[in-house]
Amino acid sequence: VRAGLIGCGSVSRWYLDYLRGSDVVELAAAADRDPELARATGLPVVSVEELLADGSVPLVLNLTPAAAHAEVTRAALEAGKHVWTEKPVAMTLAEAQELAALAEGRGLKIAAASDTFLGAALQKARELVDAGEIGEIVGASASFTTAGSEAWHPNPDHLFAAGPIYDEGVYFLTALVSLLGPLRSISAASRTVRPTRTIATGPRAGETFEAAVPTHWVSLLDFAAGPLATMTMSFEVLGTTSPALELYGTTGTLRLPFPGYYDGTLLLGRRHDGEWQTIDPGGELGLVRGLGVEDLVRAVEERREPRASAELALHGLDAMETIGRAARSGRREELRTTAARPARLAQTSRS
Ligand SMILES: NC(=O)c1ccc[n+]([C@@H]2O[C@H](COP(=O)([O-])OP(=O)(O)OC[C@H]3O[C@@H](n4cnc5c(N)ncnc54)[C@H](O)[C@@H]3O)[C@@H](O)[C@H]2O)c1
């Protein structure tokens, strides 16, 4: 299926590296507000309008920044195209619900990042959970902690405008829903300790900016099937030994790699003596994206929902909004949507 790229910035490389070798997606054209960036992809360069008017391209990859997602996705749907979009699907759940309704009304599909749960690591974890390898799931802990990207990123302000929940929490929430099923309620609290940050590298080195949303978040996630999880997402932590993600079961603990990538090693622990069994799920994709795009193309052919479905993306966005609502109200807040666990992939990533 011929696909056109809209947005040719930093993440587009990850898509290009993987999808150039795809046997289901043919990258046909690239559009960006900055034509130089579109040219750097090596694909035929077109304007957004030309791409949307091209009847030979039924699929658009929306790789623009978060604030542009809804506008670009709406225009693509109105032009009759299926859409793959980077996360988040829109800035608010209400806007995302409008887009999902528009797609449904036109018989089109939206699928969205995060799709890292389709990678070998999280698919292996799902297989182990479904096979009862760690018994009944009691709970989980999720942790993404960094001192902040201003030390290495030349333009870190947009990451502090999104904050740790929208920038990184989305990977953990989507992974947990794919493993444990939908969320039902959330409690949360947040704070900012160092609001003023100084860019350390690049042409803007020495420039300061203010963190627009809180930088340290602690959430309690209550899943409909019963598991309870804690989630710490922070731009305030200087080094930690906390694992990124652990599932606690009645017969063992499963330690997962950072869910922002497709691959990584799993550890299975059955006792408190620190002995862990290493599980190598295979897959060596590295820093790429595209499994969700391929699954979307297959879903359209097979007349089924894509695994990284609009329903799943909306539930993830709902969870992020609910975390914010709970932190503001100081109360446990109910989610407004639900989502079925996506079906497992029979075959994991091409390496
Ligand atoms: N950079 C990463 O490492 C990374 C990783 C995972 C996910 N993402 C996600 O990918 C998305 C893009 O991030 P990025 O880092 O590539 O951003 P970026 O700023 O590097 O690139 C975005 C590009 O989109 C173009 N653009 C903006 N609005 C447009 C419009 N209306 N029409 C056409 N082009 C437009 C910009 O000119 C820019 O080149 C974000 O949603 C981000 O959350 C990024």
mmCIF file of N, CA and C in Angstrom, residues 53 129 258:
data_model
loop_
_atom_site.group_PDB
_atom_site.id
_atom_site.type_symbol
_atom_site.label_atom_id
_atom_site.label_comp_id
_atom_site.label_asym_id
_atom_site.label_seq_id
_atom_site.Cartn_x
_atom_site.Cartn_y
_atom_site.Cartn_z
ATOM 1 N N ALA A 53 -4.386 15.160 -2.246
ATOM 2 C CA ALA A 53 -5.171 15.064 -3.483
ATOM 3 C C ALA A 53 -4.787 13.847 -4.326
ATOM 4 N N VAL A 129 2.274 -13.889 30.258
ATOM 5 C CA VAL A 129 1.146 -13.532 31.136
ATOM 6 C C VAL A 129 -0.067 -14.395 30.781
ATOM 7 N N PHE A 258 12.412 -1.139 29.037
ATOM 8 C CA PHE A 258 11.731 0.142 28.779
ATOM 9 C C PHE A 258 10.749 -0.033 27.619
#
